[in-house]
PDB file of C-alpha atoms in Angstrom:
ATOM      1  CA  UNK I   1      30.916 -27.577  19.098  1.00  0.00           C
ATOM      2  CA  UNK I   2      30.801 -27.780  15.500  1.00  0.00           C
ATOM      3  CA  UNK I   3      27.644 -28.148  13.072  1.00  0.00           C
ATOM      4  CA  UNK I   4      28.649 -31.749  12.522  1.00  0.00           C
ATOM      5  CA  UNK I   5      27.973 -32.660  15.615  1.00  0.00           C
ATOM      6  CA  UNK I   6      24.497 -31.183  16.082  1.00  0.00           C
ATOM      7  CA  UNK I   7      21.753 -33.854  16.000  1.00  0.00           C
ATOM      8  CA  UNK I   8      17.935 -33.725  16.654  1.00  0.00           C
ATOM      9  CA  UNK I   9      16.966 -34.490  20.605  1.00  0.00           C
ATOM     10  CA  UNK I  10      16.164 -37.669  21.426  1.00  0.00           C
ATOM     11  CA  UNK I  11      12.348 -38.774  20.215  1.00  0.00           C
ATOM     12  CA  UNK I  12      12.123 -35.420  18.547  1.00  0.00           C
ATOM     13  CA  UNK I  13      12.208 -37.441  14.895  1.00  0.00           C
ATOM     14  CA  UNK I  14      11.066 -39.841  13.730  1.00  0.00           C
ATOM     15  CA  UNK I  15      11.526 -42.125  10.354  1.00  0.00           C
ATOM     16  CA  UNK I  16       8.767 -42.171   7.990  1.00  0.00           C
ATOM     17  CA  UNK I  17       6.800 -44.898   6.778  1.00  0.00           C
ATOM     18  CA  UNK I  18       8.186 -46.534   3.625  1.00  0.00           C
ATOM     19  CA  UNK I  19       4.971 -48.286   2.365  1.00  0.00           C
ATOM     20  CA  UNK I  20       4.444 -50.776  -0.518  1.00  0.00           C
ATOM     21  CA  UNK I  21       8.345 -52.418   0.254  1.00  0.00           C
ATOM     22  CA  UNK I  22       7.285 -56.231   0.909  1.00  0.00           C
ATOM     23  CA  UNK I  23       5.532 -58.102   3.350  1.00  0.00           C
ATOM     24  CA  UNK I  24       7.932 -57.642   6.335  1.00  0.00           C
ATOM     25  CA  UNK I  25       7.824 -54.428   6.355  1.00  0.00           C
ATOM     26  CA  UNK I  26       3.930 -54.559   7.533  1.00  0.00           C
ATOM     27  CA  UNK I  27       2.638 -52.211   4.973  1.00  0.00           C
ATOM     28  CA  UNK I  28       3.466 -54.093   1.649  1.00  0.00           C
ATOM     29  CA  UNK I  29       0.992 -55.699  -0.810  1.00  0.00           C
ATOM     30  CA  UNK I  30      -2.309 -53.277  -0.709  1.00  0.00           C
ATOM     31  CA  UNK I  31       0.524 -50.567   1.004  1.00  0.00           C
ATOM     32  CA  UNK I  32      -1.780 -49.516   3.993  1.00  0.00           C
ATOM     33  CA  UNK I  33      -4.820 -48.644   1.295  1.00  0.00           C
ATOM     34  CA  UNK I  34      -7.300 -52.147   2.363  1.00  0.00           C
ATOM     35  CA  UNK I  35      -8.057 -53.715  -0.776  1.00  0.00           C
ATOM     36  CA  UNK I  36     -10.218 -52.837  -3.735  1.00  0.00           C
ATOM     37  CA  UNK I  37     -12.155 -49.804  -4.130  1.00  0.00           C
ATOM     38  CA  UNK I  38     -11.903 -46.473  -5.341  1.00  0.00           C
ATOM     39  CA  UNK I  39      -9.587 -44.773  -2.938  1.00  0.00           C
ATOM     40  CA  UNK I  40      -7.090 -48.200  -3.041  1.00  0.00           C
ATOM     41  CA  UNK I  41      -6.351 -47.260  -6.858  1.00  0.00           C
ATOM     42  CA  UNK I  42      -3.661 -44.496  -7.981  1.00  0.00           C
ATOM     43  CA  UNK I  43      -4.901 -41.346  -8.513  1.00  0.00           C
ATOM     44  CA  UNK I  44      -8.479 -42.415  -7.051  1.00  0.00           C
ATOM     45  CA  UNK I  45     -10.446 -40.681  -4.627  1.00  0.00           C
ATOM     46  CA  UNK I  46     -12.807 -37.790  -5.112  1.00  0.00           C
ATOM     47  CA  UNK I  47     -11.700 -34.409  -6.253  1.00  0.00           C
ATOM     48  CA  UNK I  48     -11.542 -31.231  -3.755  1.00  0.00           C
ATOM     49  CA  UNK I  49     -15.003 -29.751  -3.612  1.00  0.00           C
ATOM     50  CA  UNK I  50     -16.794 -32.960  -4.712  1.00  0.00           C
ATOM     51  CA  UNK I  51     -20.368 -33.113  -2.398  1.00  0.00           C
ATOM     52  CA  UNK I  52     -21.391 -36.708  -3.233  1.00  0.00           C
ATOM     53  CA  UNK I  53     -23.122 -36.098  -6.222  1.00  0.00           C
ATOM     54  CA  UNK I  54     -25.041 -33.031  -5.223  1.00  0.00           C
ATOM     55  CA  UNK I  55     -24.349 -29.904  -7.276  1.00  0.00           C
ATOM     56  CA  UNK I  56     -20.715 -28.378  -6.208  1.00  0.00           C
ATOM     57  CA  UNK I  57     -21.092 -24.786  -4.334  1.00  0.00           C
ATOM     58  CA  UNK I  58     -18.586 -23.263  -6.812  1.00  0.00           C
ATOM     59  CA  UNK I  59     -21.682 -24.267  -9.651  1.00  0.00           C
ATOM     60  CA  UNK I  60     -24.235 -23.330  -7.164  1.00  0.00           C
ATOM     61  CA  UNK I  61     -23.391 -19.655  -6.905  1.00  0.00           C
ATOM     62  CA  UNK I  62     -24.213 -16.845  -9.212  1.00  0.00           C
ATOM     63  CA  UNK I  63     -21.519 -15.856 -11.956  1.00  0.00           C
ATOM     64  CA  UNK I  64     -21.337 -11.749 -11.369  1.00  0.00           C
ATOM     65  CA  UNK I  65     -21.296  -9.942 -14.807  1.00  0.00           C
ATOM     66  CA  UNK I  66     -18.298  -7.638 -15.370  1.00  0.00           C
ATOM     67  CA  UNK I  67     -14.592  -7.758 -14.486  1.00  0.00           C
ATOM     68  CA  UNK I  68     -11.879  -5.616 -12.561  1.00  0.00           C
ATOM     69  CA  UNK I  69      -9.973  -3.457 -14.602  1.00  0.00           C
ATOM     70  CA  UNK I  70      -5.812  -4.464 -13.223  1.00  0.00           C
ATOM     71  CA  UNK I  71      -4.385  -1.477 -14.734  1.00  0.00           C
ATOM     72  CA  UNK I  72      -7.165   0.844 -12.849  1.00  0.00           C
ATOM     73  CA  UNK I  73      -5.159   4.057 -10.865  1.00  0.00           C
ATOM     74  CA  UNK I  74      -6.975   5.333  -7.730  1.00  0.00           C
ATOM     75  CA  UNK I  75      -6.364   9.340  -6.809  1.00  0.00           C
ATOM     76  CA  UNK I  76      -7.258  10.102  -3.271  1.00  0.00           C
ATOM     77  CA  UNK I  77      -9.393  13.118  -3.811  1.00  0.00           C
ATOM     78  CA  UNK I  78      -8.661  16.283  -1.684  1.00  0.00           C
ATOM     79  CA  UNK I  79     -11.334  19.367  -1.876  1.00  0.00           C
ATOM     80  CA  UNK I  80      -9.740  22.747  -1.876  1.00  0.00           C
ATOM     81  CA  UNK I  81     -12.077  23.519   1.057  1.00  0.00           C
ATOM     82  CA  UNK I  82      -9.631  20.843   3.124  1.00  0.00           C
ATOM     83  CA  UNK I  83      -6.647  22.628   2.011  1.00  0.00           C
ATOM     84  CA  UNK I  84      -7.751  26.152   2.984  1.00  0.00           C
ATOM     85  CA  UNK I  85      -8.676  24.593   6.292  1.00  0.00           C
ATOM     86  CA  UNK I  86      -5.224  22.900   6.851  1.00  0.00           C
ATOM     87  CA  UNK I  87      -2.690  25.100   5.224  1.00  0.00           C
ATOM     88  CA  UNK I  88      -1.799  28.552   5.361  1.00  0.00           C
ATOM     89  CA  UNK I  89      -0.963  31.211   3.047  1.00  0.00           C
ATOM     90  CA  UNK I  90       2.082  30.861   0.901  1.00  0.00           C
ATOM     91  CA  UNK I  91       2.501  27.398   1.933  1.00  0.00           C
ATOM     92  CA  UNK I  92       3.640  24.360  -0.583  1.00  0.00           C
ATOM     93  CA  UNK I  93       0.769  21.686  -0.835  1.00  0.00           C
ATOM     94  CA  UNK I  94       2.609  18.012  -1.837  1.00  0.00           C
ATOM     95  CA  UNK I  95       2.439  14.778  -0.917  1.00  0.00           C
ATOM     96  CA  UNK I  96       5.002  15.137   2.013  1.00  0.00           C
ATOM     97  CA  UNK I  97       3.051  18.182   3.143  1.00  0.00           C
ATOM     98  CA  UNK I  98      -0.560  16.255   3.008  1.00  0.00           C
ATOM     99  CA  UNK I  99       0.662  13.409   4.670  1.00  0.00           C
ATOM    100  CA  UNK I 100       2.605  15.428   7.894  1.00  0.00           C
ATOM    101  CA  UNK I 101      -1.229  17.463   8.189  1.00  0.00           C
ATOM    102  CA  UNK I 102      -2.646  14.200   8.101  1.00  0.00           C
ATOM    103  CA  UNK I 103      -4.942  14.167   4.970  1.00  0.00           C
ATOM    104  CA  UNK I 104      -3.478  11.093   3.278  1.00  0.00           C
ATOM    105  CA  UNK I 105      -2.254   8.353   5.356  1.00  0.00           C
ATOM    106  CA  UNK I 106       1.250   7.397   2.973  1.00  0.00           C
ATOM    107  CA  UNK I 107       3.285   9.810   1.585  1.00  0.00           C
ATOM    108  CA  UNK I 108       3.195   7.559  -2.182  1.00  0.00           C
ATOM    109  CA  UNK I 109      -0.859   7.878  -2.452  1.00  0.00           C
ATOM    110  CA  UNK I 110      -1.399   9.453  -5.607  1.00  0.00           C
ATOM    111  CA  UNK I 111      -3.764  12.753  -4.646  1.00  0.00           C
ATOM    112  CA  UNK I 112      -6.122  14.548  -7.083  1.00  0.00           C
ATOM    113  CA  UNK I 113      -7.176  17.948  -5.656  1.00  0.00           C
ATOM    114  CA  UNK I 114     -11.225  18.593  -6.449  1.00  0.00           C
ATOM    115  CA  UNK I 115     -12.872  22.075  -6.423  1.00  0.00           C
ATOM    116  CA  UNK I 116     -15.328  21.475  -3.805  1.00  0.00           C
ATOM    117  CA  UNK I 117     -15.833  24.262  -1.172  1.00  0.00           C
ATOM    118  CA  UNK I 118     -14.060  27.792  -1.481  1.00  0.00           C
ATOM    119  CA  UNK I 119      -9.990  28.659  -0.803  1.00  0.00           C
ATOM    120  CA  UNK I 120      -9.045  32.094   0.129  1.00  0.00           C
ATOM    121  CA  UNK I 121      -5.706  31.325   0.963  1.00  0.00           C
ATOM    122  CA  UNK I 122      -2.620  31.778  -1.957  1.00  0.00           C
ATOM    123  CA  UNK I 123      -0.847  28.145  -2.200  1.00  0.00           C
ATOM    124  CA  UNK I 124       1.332  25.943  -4.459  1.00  0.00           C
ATOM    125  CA  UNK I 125      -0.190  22.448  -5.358  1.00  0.00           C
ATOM    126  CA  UNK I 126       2.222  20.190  -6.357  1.00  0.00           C
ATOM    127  CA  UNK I 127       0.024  17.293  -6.786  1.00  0.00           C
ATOM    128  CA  UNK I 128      -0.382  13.918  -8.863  1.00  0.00           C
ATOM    129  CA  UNK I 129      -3.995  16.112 -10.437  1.00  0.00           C
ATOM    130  CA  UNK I 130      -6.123  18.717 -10.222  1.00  0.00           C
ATOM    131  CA  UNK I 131     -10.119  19.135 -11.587  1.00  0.00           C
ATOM    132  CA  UNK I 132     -10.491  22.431 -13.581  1.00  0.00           C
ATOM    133  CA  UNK I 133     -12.812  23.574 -11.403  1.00  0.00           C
ATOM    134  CA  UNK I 134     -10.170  23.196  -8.035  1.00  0.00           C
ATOM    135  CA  UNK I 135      -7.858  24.815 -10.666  1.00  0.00           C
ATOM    136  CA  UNK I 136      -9.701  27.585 -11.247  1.00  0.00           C
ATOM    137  CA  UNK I 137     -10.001  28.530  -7.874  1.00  0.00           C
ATOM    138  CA  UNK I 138      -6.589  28.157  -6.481  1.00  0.00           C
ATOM    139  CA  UNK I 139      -5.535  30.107  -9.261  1.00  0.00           C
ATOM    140  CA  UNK I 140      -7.823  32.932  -8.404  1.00  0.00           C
ATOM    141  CA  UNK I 141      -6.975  32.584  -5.073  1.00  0.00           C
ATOM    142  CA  UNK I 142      -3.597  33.689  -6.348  1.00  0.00           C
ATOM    143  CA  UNK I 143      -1.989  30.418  -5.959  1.00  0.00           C
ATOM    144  CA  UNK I 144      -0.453  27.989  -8.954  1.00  0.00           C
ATOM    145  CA  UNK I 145      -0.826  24.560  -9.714  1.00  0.00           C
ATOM    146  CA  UNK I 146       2.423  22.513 -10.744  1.00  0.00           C
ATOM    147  CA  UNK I 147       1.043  19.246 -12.092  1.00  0.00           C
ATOM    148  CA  UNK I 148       3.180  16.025 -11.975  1.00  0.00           C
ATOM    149  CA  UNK I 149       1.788  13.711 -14.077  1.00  0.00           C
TER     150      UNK I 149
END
């Protein structure tokens, strides 16, 4: 078997209706569309969303104030008080680290590390951002923060 020789099963197609092609064809003259009117003409009929004359739901609705900014960059925030819970001493805290403990659910979320809660624990951050507060504290802690952004 070859590709020329596959063809549709039988009944599975069918041609389609070539309207407006003279009267023997049973759809010439008006071309299936009756005979005056609106919807007969080219182009006629009512546009999507029309309601008969009653005011449109896109016009009835409120118009919210505002916009969204597209160029907006959302951190998943982290507390210290999470880390010192997760990881232990001397331990590396990145984004392939946060996402084996389970703490961010991708390993491309960017990840800004806030300063809520205490850390008693010594650890390298290595992520996206850090508050000066969460700073602060891992740095007293005896850890260091390698920013990478």
């Amino acid at each position: 078997m070859e590709l020329k020789d596959l063809v549709p099963a039988e009944g599975s197609t069918k041609a389609r209706k070539r309207v407006g092609r003279g009267p023997a064809s049973g759809t010439g003259k008006t071309a299936g569309r009756g005979m005056n009117g609106q919807k007969s003409r080219s182009g006629g009929g009512k546009g999507a969303g029309f309601e008969g004359g009653q005011t449109p739901l896109a016009r009835r609705l409120p118009k919210l104030p505002g916009f969204r900014n597209p160029n907006r960059v959302d951190y998943l925030a982290v507390n210290v008080s999470r880390l010192d819970a997760k990881f232990e001493a001397g331990e590396t805290v990145d984004a392939d680290t946060l996402y084996a403990k389970g703490i961010t659910k991708h390993t491309t979320d960017l990840v800004k590390v806030l300063g809520d809660g205490e850390l008693t624990k010594s650890l390298t951050v290595k992520v996206d951002k850090v508050s000066a507060s969460a700073k602060a504290k891992i740095e007293a802690a005896g850890g260091k923060v390698e920013e990478q952004c």
